[in-house]
XYZ file of C-alpha atoms in Angstrom:
701
model
C 0.304 0.071 0.222
C 1.286 3.674 -0.710
C 2.244 5.979 1.634
C -0.187 8.919 2.149
C 1.710 12.217 1.628
C 2.559 13.874 4.769
C 0.436 17.440 4.158
C 1.947 20.576 4.458
C 0.797 22.680 7.783
C 1.496 25.636 6.286
C -1.336 25.125 3.129
C -3.262 24.104 6.242
C -2.901 27.573 7.548
C -3.332 29.191 4.797
C -6.559 27.665 3.901
C -7.731 28.551 6.982
C -6.514 31.778 6.424
C -8.812 32.075 3.396
C -11.845 30.480 5.174
C -11.431 33.342 7.437
C -10.985 36.137 5.280
C -13.679 35.332 3.523
C -15.968 34.758 6.253
C -14.746 38.904 7.375
C -15.413 39.856 3.992
C -18.907 38.208 4.217
C -19.807 40.052 7.690
C -18.835 43.683 7.173
C -19.621 43.629 2.968
C -22.507 46.008 3.769
C -20.637 47.996 6.451
C -17.602 48.717 4.039
C -19.741 50.001 1.453
C -21.239 52.376 3.768
C -18.488 53.297 5.370
C -17.195 54.519 2.054
C -20.538 56.815 1.238
C -20.459 58.250 4.733
C -16.894 59.117 4.015
C -17.059 60.382 0.843
C -20.371 62.357 2.204
C -18.872 63.956 5.044
C -15.819 65.107 3.109
C -18.464 66.445 0.124
C -17.508 70.043 -1.984
C -18.585 71.785 -4.700
C -16.137 70.471 -7.200
C -16.531 66.163 -5.837
C -20.180 66.813 -5.278
C -20.183 63.873 -3.024
C -23.044 65.016 -0.980
C -25.408 64.469 -4.127
C -27.060 61.361 -6.297
C -25.121 60.827 -8.479
C -28.035 60.208 -10.854
C -29.185 63.789 -9.816
C -26.508 65.796 -10.051
C -25.827 64.238 -13.710
C -29.477 65.243 -14.672
C -29.083 68.846 -13.367
C -25.797 69.561 -14.293
C -27.193 68.526 -17.866
C -29.637 71.043 -17.329
C -27.449 74.071 -16.638
C -29.278 73.697 -12.990
C -27.586 74.898 -9.670
C -26.218 72.347 -7.890
C -24.919 73.449 -4.681
C -22.792 72.048 -1.781
C -22.680 74.045 1.650
C -21.199 71.048 3.841
C -22.006 71.720 7.105
C -21.712 68.188 8.610
C -18.107 68.814 8.474
C -18.400 71.330 10.884
C -20.239 69.005 13.092
C -17.758 66.357 12.891
C -14.254 68.685 13.763
C -16.575 69.316 16.775
C -16.277 65.947 17.729
C -12.378 65.542 16.263
C -10.865 68.375 17.602
C -12.670 68.011 21.058
C -10.700 64.714 21.213
C -7.192 66.258 19.946
C -7.494 68.874 22.849
C -8.969 66.241 25.367
C -6.668 63.223 24.661
C -6.708 60.447 27.029
C -3.405 59.179 28.815
C -2.733 55.875 30.377
C -2.167 55.030 33.536
C -0.573 52.132 35.148
C -1.989 50.563 38.366
C -0.162 48.160 40.663
C -2.233 45.066 41.012
C -0.003 42.477 43.068
C 1.903 42.503 46.212
C 4.775 42.259 44.342
C 4.224 45.150 42.273
C 5.866 48.817 42.708
C 4.003 51.957 42.861
C 7.242 53.419 41.916
C 8.009 51.151 38.649
C 3.710 51.827 37.747
C 5.273 55.677 37.577
C 8.151 54.491 35.191
C 6.023 51.941 33.251
C 3.904 55.124 32.972
C 7.192 57.310 31.558
C 8.262 54.597 29.069
C 4.688 54.618 27.169
C 4.831 58.555 27.119
C 8.167 57.464 25.745
C 6.520 55.159 23.235
C 4.407 57.523 22.031
C 6.394 60.223 21.849
C 8.710 58.005 19.500
C 5.706 57.147 17.209
C 3.649 60.385 16.959
C 0.709 59.030 18.398
C -0.772 62.454 18.196
C -1.025 61.618 14.657
C -2.018 58.140 14.763
C -4.825 58.367 17.380
C -5.961 61.286 15.747
C -6.439 59.903 12.670
C -8.484 56.422 13.262
C -10.227 59.428 15.700
C -10.766 60.945 12.250
C -12.081 57.580 10.563
C -14.424 56.757 13.593
C -16.264 60.051 13.807
C -16.938 60.565 9.727
C -17.362 56.568 8.594
C -17.624 54.239 11.913
C -14.390 52.554 12.547
C -10.528 53.249 12.659
C -7.207 51.771 13.671
C -3.895 52.201 14.568
C -1.586 49.230 15.077
C 1.518 48.327 17.836
C 4.738 47.047 16.331
C 8.162 45.998 17.829
C 10.707 46.993 15.273
C 14.635 47.800 15.441
C 15.705 50.967 17.475
C 17.932 51.737 15.059
C 20.470 50.489 12.197
C 23.546 50.125 14.605
C 21.055 47.963 17.297
C 20.161 44.772 17.815
C 17.521 45.890 20.553
C 14.088 46.000 19.683
C 11.951 48.953 20.423
C 7.635 49.273 20.801
C 5.984 51.774 17.782
C 2.284 52.720 17.545
C 1.877 52.687 13.916
C -1.272 55.021 12.638
C -3.686 52.729 9.745
C -4.686 55.149 6.772
C -7.155 53.351 5.387
C -9.104 50.897 7.840
C -10.426 49.112 4.672
C -7.125 47.457 4.535
C -7.563 45.568 7.781
C -10.073 42.933 8.625
C -10.638 42.082 12.580
C -12.202 38.473 14.148
C -15.896 38.909 14.158
C -16.648 36.940 16.790
C -15.374 39.511 19.173
C -17.532 39.851 22.212
C -14.764 42.352 24.280
C -15.746 46.169 23.181
C -11.854 46.959 22.379
C -11.680 43.367 20.982
C -8.724 41.557 23.102
C -10.293 38.088 22.986
C -9.879 38.240 19.071
C -8.591 34.986 17.819
C -7.380 36.516 14.224
C -6.670 39.236 12.300
C -5.578 40.196 9.120
C -4.381 43.110 7.519
C -3.951 43.177 3.568
C -3.252 45.224 0.432
C -3.682 44.278 -3.190
C -0.105 44.811 -5.303
C 0.705 44.676 -8.788
C 3.006 41.643 -9.772
C 5.727 43.730 -10.247
C 5.994 46.125 -6.768
C 5.775 42.537 -5.221
C 8.771 41.464 -6.905
C 10.820 44.724 -6.087
C 9.217 44.537 -2.274
C 9.871 41.196 -1.542
C 13.255 40.186 -3.029
C 13.331 36.876 -0.714
C 13.838 33.294 -2.026
C 10.270 32.768 -0.549
C 8.624 35.418 -2.176
C 10.238 34.783 -5.681
C 8.849 31.299 -5.782
C 5.275 32.462 -5.781
C 4.113 31.363 -9.194
C 1.328 33.913 -10.505
C -1.746 32.352 -11.906
C -4.610 33.046 -14.835
C -7.061 35.760 -14.290
C -9.758 32.732 -15.282
C -8.958 31.143 -12.422
C -8.499 33.600 -9.289
C -10.097 33.865 -6.047
C -8.874 37.490 -4.720
C -5.949 36.647 -3.717
C -3.815 35.711 -6.743
C -4.343 36.308 -10.422
C -1.729 37.003 -13.339
C -0.638 40.109 -13.033
C -2.372 41.101 -9.064
C -1.167 39.531 -5.950
C -2.883 39.776 -2.190
C 0.079 40.296 0.502
C -1.430 39.711 3.376
C -0.231 39.959 7.078
C -2.396 36.741 9.143
C -2.217 37.396 13.443
C -3.596 33.897 14.643
C -3.916 33.316 18.052
C -3.557 29.386 19.740
C -4.005 28.601 23.106
C -0.900 26.708 24.724
C -2.060 24.150 27.589
C -0.084 24.062 30.887
C -0.368 23.302 34.239
C 0.188 25.444 36.997
C 1.830 23.547 40.137
C 1.849 24.748 43.936
C 6.308 24.530 44.508
C 6.769 23.285 47.946
C 10.033 25.817 47.264
C 9.204 28.135 44.622
C 5.671 28.744 44.606
C 3.032 28.543 42.170
C 5.048 28.063 38.768
C 4.067 26.635 35.640
C 5.167 23.338 35.293
C 7.142 23.819 32.052
C 9.498 26.053 33.921
C 10.846 23.101 35.298
C 13.453 22.240 33.712
C 14.604 19.090 35.692
C 12.242 15.892 34.155
C 12.636 13.993 36.928
C 11.428 16.835 39.548
C 8.390 17.048 37.254
C 7.498 13.536 36.775
C 7.610 13.494 40.490
C 5.478 16.648 40.861
C 3.100 15.184 38.719
C 2.398 12.456 40.720
C 2.566 14.057 43.941
C -0.934 14.016 44.884
C -0.102 16.562 47.534
C 0.767 19.053 45.325
C -2.085 21.423 44.410
C -1.895 21.337 40.386
C -4.749 22.869 38.082
C -4.418 22.721 34.108
C -4.587 26.512 32.471
C -4.172 27.931 28.683
C -2.102 30.836 27.637
C -1.905 32.219 24.375
C 0.126 32.226 22.230
C 0.196 34.627 18.578
C 2.073 33.249 15.398
C 2.348 36.289 12.358
C 2.607 34.996 9.142
C 2.865 36.851 5.898
C 1.138 35.049 3.009
C 1.875 36.229 -0.644
C -1.301 34.844 -2.911
C -1.632 31.482 -1.402
C 2.339 30.604 -0.024
C 3.452 31.675 3.556
C 7.072 33.786 2.310
C 7.597 34.640 6.544
C 6.837 33.525 9.532
C 7.470 34.415 13.558
C 6.419 34.310 16.833
C 5.069 37.746 18.464
C 5.740 38.351 21.823
C 2.757 38.933 23.533
C -0.176 37.817 24.473
C -2.789 40.100 22.464
C -3.608 40.990 18.356
C -1.510 44.123 18.437
C -4.432 45.670 16.394
C -6.451 48.558 18.181
C -9.759 49.860 16.943
C -11.399 52.651 17.046
C -15.429 52.591 16.986
C -17.762 54.865 16.302
C -21.103 53.441 17.206
C -21.607 49.769 16.620
C -24.423 47.164 16.787
C -25.296 43.673 15.659
C -28.854 43.292 14.740
C -29.973 39.932 13.332
C -26.429 38.521 12.902
C -25.248 42.027 10.891
C -22.991 44.714 12.224
C -24.530 47.551 12.290
C -21.650 50.036 12.555
C -21.710 54.076 11.720
C -20.025 57.125 12.440
C -21.783 60.673 12.861
C -21.971 61.326 9.250
C -24.901 58.828 8.720
C -27.994 60.396 11.015
C -26.722 64.113 9.531
C -27.122 63.049 5.762
C -30.712 63.933 4.530
C -30.532 67.200 6.830
C -27.935 67.913 4.365
C -29.116 67.258 1.399
C -32.182 69.111 2.215
C -30.120 72.275 3.165
C -28.306 71.492 -0.281
C -31.668 71.340 -2.192
C -33.145 74.525 -0.610
C -30.093 76.270 -1.145
C -29.829 75.612 -5.342
C -33.578 75.914 -5.067
C -33.189 79.563 -3.932
C -30.377 80.190 -5.774
C -32.147 78.814 -9.079
C -35.936 80.997 -8.603
C -33.525 84.084 -8.307
C -31.683 83.255 -11.518
C -34.505 82.953 -12.941
C -36.137 86.274 -12.263
C -34.861 89.590 -14.808
C -32.423 91.713 -13.957
C -33.671 94.804 -12.174
C -35.279 96.915 -15.120
C -36.208 100.380 -16.008
C -39.543 100.941 -17.180
C -40.829 103.924 -18.832
C -42.558 105.148 -22.539
C -40.699 104.399 -25.546
C -40.695 108.245 -25.899
C -38.374 108.846 -23.110
C -35.748 106.239 -24.143
C -35.358 108.003 -28.440
C -32.227 109.252 -28.849
C -30.424 108.173 -25.826
C -30.853 104.237 -26.316
C -26.791 104.017 -26.289
C -26.692 105.437 -22.805
C -29.723 103.161 -21.434
C -28.280 99.966 -22.914
C -24.440 100.314 -20.939
C -26.418 101.556 -18.090
C -25.190 98.075 -15.980
C -21.710 97.885 -17.792
C -20.722 101.615 -17.732
C -20.170 104.343 -15.128
C -22.024 107.016 -16.115
C -22.788 109.830 -14.051
C -26.240 110.995 -15.213
C -28.655 108.991 -17.861
C -30.855 111.505 -19.663
C -33.917 110.846 -21.037
C -36.960 112.803 -22.795
C -39.499 114.471 -20.519
C -41.818 115.870 -23.262
C -42.973 113.980 -26.615
C -43.233 115.487 -30.057
C -46.613 117.645 -29.151
C -44.966 118.433 -26.143
C -47.108 116.321 -23.833
C -45.367 115.477 -20.224
C -43.644 111.808 -20.210
C -42.934 110.205 -17.013
C -40.055 109.439 -15.792
C -38.352 105.690 -16.394
C -38.706 104.074 -12.773
C -36.738 100.803 -11.540
C -38.333 97.583 -10.800
C -38.249 95.905 -7.508
C -35.452 93.846 -7.691
C -35.546 90.027 -7.958
C -36.626 88.163 -4.210
C -35.917 84.736 -2.887
C -39.265 82.893 -2.332
C -39.672 82.328 1.285
C -40.397 78.574 1.149
C -36.594 78.180 0.232
C -34.933 80.490 3.483
C -37.836 78.831 5.685
C -36.684 75.204 4.190
C -32.992 76.333 4.357
C -33.482 77.252 8.541
C -35.417 73.939 8.949
C -32.953 72.023 7.530
C -30.060 73.634 10.072
C -31.930 72.940 12.505
C -32.615 69.391 11.987
C -28.614 68.704 11.901
C -28.734 70.477 14.870
C -31.515 68.200 16.385
C -29.776 65.221 14.499
C -26.410 66.038 15.924
C -26.918 66.973 19.582
C -24.781 70.238 18.745
C -26.130 73.706 18.583
C -25.168 77.290 18.426
C -23.096 77.422 21.229
C -20.794 74.968 20.058
C -20.033 76.962 17.330
C -19.684 79.988 18.406
C -23.115 80.989 17.412
C -25.153 83.719 19.505
C -28.318 81.788 20.950
C -31.642 82.635 23.163
C -29.540 81.616 26.503
C -27.589 84.751 27.600
C -26.918 84.110 31.107
C -23.295 82.007 31.480
C -24.924 78.971 33.640
C -27.414 78.775 30.817
C -25.093 79.063 28.003
C -22.574 76.670 29.559
C -25.340 73.505 30.272
C -26.109 73.506 26.299
C -22.517 72.991 26.203
C -22.869 70.270 28.420
C -25.689 69.050 26.509
C -23.795 68.907 23.134
C -20.484 67.471 24.083
C -22.953 64.610 26.310
C -24.530 64.036 23.006
C -21.072 63.289 21.501
C -19.481 62.133 24.074
C -19.605 58.279 23.677
C -17.140 59.182 20.576
C -14.400 60.095 22.844
C -15.420 57.487 25.480
C -14.584 55.170 22.237
C -11.231 56.813 21.893
C -10.277 55.976 25.676
C -11.361 52.635 25.476
C -8.822 51.834 22.488
C -5.882 54.132 24.367
C -6.934 51.837 27.545
C -6.167 48.786 25.352
C -3.220 50.213 24.028
C -2.030 50.421 26.878
C -2.914 46.869 27.761
C -0.979 45.973 25.052
C 2.425 47.752 26.265
C 2.474 46.904 29.811
C 2.392 43.275 27.949
C 5.011 43.909 25.846
C 7.362 45.987 27.586
C 8.366 43.401 29.356
C 9.275 41.200 27.102
C 11.090 43.562 24.708
C 13.205 45.119 26.986
C 14.363 41.157 27.661
C 18.088 42.523 28.211
C 19.844 45.253 30.485
C 19.421 48.225 28.960
C 19.196 52.360 29.872
C 15.478 53.655 28.867
C 14.250 56.930 28.848
C 11.450 57.873 30.716
C 9.364 60.928 29.990
C 7.350 63.249 32.150
C 3.975 64.171 31.811
C 5.375 67.745 31.596
C 7.660 66.652 29.032
C 10.752 66.035 30.975
C 12.961 63.372 30.301
C 14.656 61.277 32.693
C 16.727 57.663 32.562
C 16.055 54.737 34.241
C 18.027 50.907 33.838
C 16.093 47.751 33.184
C 17.556 44.441 34.330
C 15.282 41.453 33.732
C 17.778 39.228 36.252
C 17.139 41.408 39.047
C 15.721 39.662 41.916
C 13.861 42.997 43.339
C 11.575 44.895 41.449
C 13.063 47.939 42.234
C 16.308 49.572 43.730
C 18.332 52.817 43.840
C 21.917 52.914 43.400
C 24.540 55.791 42.877
C 24.884 57.154 39.258
C 28.147 55.251 37.791
C 29.022 58.865 36.207
C 26.828 61.894 37.408
C 27.794 62.615 41.250
C 24.676 62.796 43.810
C 22.498 61.142 41.332
C 20.432 57.965 42.174
C 20.088 55.722 39.691
C 16.829 53.466 39.256
C 17.435 50.001 38.201
C 13.600 48.102 38.269
C 12.813 44.789 36.868
C 9.834 45.116 34.269
C 9.159 41.268 35.197
C 8.088 41.311 38.476
C 4.422 41.926 39.697
C 1.168 43.057 37.676
C -0.116 45.999 36.257
C -3.357 47.077 35.299
C -4.209 49.554 33.040
C -6.618 52.827 33.164
C -6.914 55.755 31.480
C -8.023 59.709 32.259
C -9.354 62.034 29.935
C -9.045 65.383 30.187
C -7.377 68.812 28.308
C -3.677 67.860 27.404
C -0.490 69.100 29.330
C -0.082 72.496 27.528
C -3.802 73.464 27.741
C -3.792 73.162 31.598
C -0.482 74.785 31.290
C -2.032 77.674 30.044
C -5.818 77.359 32.408
C -3.342 77.311 35.052
C -1.672 80.630 34.042
C -4.785 82.422 33.582
C -6.082 81.569 36.682
C -2.606 82.219 38.777
C -2.389 85.439 37.308
C -5.725 86.297 37.964
C -5.438 85.003 41.837
C -2.035 86.666 41.927
C -3.491 89.939 40.715
C -5.964 90.710 43.498
C -3.655 89.194 46.433
C -0.632 90.752 46.147
C 1.344 88.992 49.205
C 0.467 85.578 46.998
C 3.107 86.112 44.385
C 6.020 86.089 47.141
C 5.192 82.762 48.337
C 3.993 81.052 44.563
C 5.478 83.407 41.936
C 7.926 80.722 40.934
C 5.009 78.649 40.090
C 2.854 81.514 37.700
C 6.421 81.216 35.932
C 6.552 77.660 34.937
C 3.127 77.801 33.696
C 3.858 80.596 31.394
C 5.273 79.731 28.099
C 7.208 83.064 26.847
C 11.231 82.978 26.507
C 13.065 83.226 29.825
C 10.113 82.225 32.105
C 11.733 79.243 33.304
C 15.017 81.846 34.552
C 12.482 83.911 36.297
C 11.274 81.146 38.218
C 14.284 79.370 39.081
C 15.223 82.880 40.528
C 11.851 83.530 42.304
C 12.342 79.978 43.919
C 15.448 80.804 45.492
C 13.864 83.930 47.217
C 10.791 81.470 48.873
C 11.715 80.759 52.402
C 12.203 76.678 52.415
C 9.384 75.994 54.974
C 6.419 77.337 52.517
C 8.499 74.895 49.810
C 8.054 71.673 52.270
C 12.223 71.787 51.901
C 12.833 72.656 55.691
C 11.207 71.266 59.395
C 7.380 70.915 59.417
C 5.463 72.548 62.270
C 6.159 69.078 64.467
C 9.565 69.296 63.744
C 9.910 72.851 64.503
C 8.236 72.577 67.742
C 10.813 69.203 68.641
C 13.597 71.147 67.802
C 12.968 74.087 70.198
C 12.037 71.369 72.621
C 15.725 70.017 72.084
C 16.714 73.118 72.559
C 15.214 73.758 75.824
C 16.668 70.289 76.735
C 20.049 70.833 76.088
C 20.294 74.029 77.677
C 18.915 72.990 80.740
C 21.674 69.833 80.457
C 24.579 72.458 80.047
C 22.893 74.082 83.467
C 23.077 71.073 85.086
C 26.658 70.050 83.928
C 27.835 73.623 85.145
C 26.395 72.974 88.541
C 27.528 69.666 88.814
C 31.184 71.508 87.485
C 30.679 73.921 90.274
C 29.780 71.320 92.661
C 33.089 69.239 91.886
C 35.058 72.666 92.124
C 33.936 73.317 95.955
C 34.391 69.797 96.926
C 38.582 69.691 95.740
C 38.725 73.294 97.230
C 36.841 71.707 100.832
C 39.080 68.585 100.610
C 42.386 71.172 99.717
C 40.890 73.151 103.027
C 41.383 69.778 105.222
C 44.372 69.114 104.544
C 45.939 72.521 105.039
C 43.778 72.756 108.370
C 45.637 69.452 109.444
C 49.118 70.484 108.253
C 48.776 73.660 110.699
C 47.494 71.607 113.268
C 50.200 69.827 113.454
C 53.459 72.162 112.491
C 51.748 74.027 115.718
C 51.784 70.724 117.500
C 55.564 70.736 116.397
C 56.485 73.337 118.181
C 56.740 71.306 121.340
C 56.212 74.519 123.377
C 54.222 76.776 125.112
C 52.302 79.161 122.706
C 51.646 82.214 122.802
C 47.926 82.943 123.383
C 48.351 86.300 121.120
C 49.856 83.652 118.145
C 47.511 81.299 119.212
C 44.358 84.044 118.172
C 45.973 85.384 115.180
C 46.157 81.725 113.670
C 42.404 81.455 115.098
C 41.739 84.521 113.497
C 43.411 83.384 109.567
C 41.259 80.193 110.062
C 37.902 81.923 110.293
C 38.489 84.490 107.399
C 39.654 81.369 105.490
C 36.679 79.274 106.142
C 34.147 82.409 105.636
C 35.573 82.611 101.585
C 35.980 78.885 101.314
C 33.300 77.035 103.173
C 33.757 74.870 106.642
C 35.816 71.690 105.393
C 33.647 68.667 105.773
C 34.448 66.969 109.573
C 35.477 69.968 111.117
C 33.870 72.071 113.573
C 33.701 75.776 113.250
C 36.474 77.496 115.183
C 34.749 79.181 118.456
C 36.384 82.495 119.289
C 37.394 82.375 123.231
C 36.058 85.666 124.591
C 38.344 85.943 127.538
C 41.632 86.152 124.562
C 42.113 90.115 123.451
C 41.964 90.443 119.154
C 44.780 92.011 117.526
C 43.510 95.107 116.362
C 45.290 95.215 113.357
C 45.846 91.263 112.522
C 48.281 90.240 109.813
C 46.993 89.750 106.341
C 50.121 87.767 104.990
C 48.601 83.972 106.066
C 49.660 81.517 108.438
C 53.029 82.161 108.454
C 53.287 85.989 108.959
C 56.491 86.783 111.041
C 55.569 87.568 114.963
C 54.940 90.989 115.459
C 58.738 92.465 116.873
C 59.338 92.116 121.026
C 57.232 89.548 121.199
């Protein structure tokens, strides 16, 4: 029995891609036709005439009838588009689990802003928003490319999609942002010569172009469809509660014996999990010419929807234009009919008797061409009868029905859009500021779902980026962090670091701290903040601070630097720095807090008390030393007197006692020595000597 040839797996994937592509075409065929019509209608003007049905426009132009296009839909759409440009949503990263760090979340926000800055994200977002408002659907893409020609490091970029009709997304998605899509296509039709020039690889050159009669839309004799096919599959794995390493995937355990032991151990908790895996294929005609895995868990195609609902299995998707089309057609028709009605009327002529113009026919015939100073006429006929003066007739007027119809059409445009005069800067019957703001908010609420859908798309973009950053930045490198105000800092990515975040001295800059983080540790979620962009908010802050400081001059002394920081004129930053240096540190929050000041005051008081007690202790010590000295001197003097070995002269004893009393009066009695008691029977010397104990006795004694 002959062996059955092995089936080529690539041919199976190509067949699957073609079947899915055909299903997408069928699902979106009606929407795509209306998308083109809405897009053309919203961009109609006097030259292309896209706001008129082709048959009616051809008939009116053939009959030389006016066919005007006064495009008011464009202004209604621009109100939403430009509002979205001024209130750009921004990605905000939030820690989810205990291993995540709030500082790393701020760093991730800065990396996302760096990606947006490198990708000119404002153009990416605005292009998709314009398509969503005008036609109902817009897209942008997330791609990974090398940072530059001299590097092997990859960077993440956002890329705009200038034609939404070149993308198909899984029609079975349940999530509003399309995060659960299982497949997607990005395709274009190109000529054979262009394909061979763009894809010179051997795989691409081996594609065989067929006959036009056998074309299935993918390849023909001179035309080919080149399609990027994103295909999501589920990888089945097992999560085990490792005794030492905690929850871990079984496939991450390298030791085969350990894996087998864990699988057999019934005491270890285990459960099956599925992890999405995405593969990117490049299909040309009926052949895969390139293939590689995609690093993330989400298909990197972001969609922005205007309004979407599925009715009876068919998608009904539209933008802001769809509901304005009839009112706009009515306005165009009434405006054209009014012009036509006036054009059919004659010019405003002069009417008078024929005799009045005789002899002056040339002047009256050129009255509308020449700037004549006067027009003569005959006031009497040949018989002398008076001739009436020629009179100008009433000028042509428009029909009230057409003028009323134009007003009604304009009112219906506002009613259908929810956008009234206040949104366009026109005066209205609302005079009070509160009433005007209420009407403006009413118009904003009527179209807010477009802004909300843009925010939803940017939030999904943030999820894609936060998922990709640990996988693309998989080697140690320095990344740029862009602040909300555009300031730039740098941080180091180290995937091998065990801690989520650590700080280290900068290797080249003194007194600088280097942030080193591992984005692979911890889980993070994404939200968005919708509001005016930083430049708009800075201008609003400058206006508010100017008004407040104009009323409170003292505030300028403590917050003047903030006023000039919000200004955008030259040298404002230098003025802000100078004012900043004049503000007390306590106001800037750089000095001690009131609690710290109170604590410092108490510590100073305690220090003074300690110094006082130390002085008293020192004095007491000095007094004790003096007392010990006096005791020794007293004892020595006593022993000296005893050593004399002769009867003491009473006058000499009295002299010694007087000296001792005087010394004790100055220094205090020595401890243990009783104060001397003077003998009242002894005569005291009138002039006691002051030379001390060893003063010589008076002569003659």
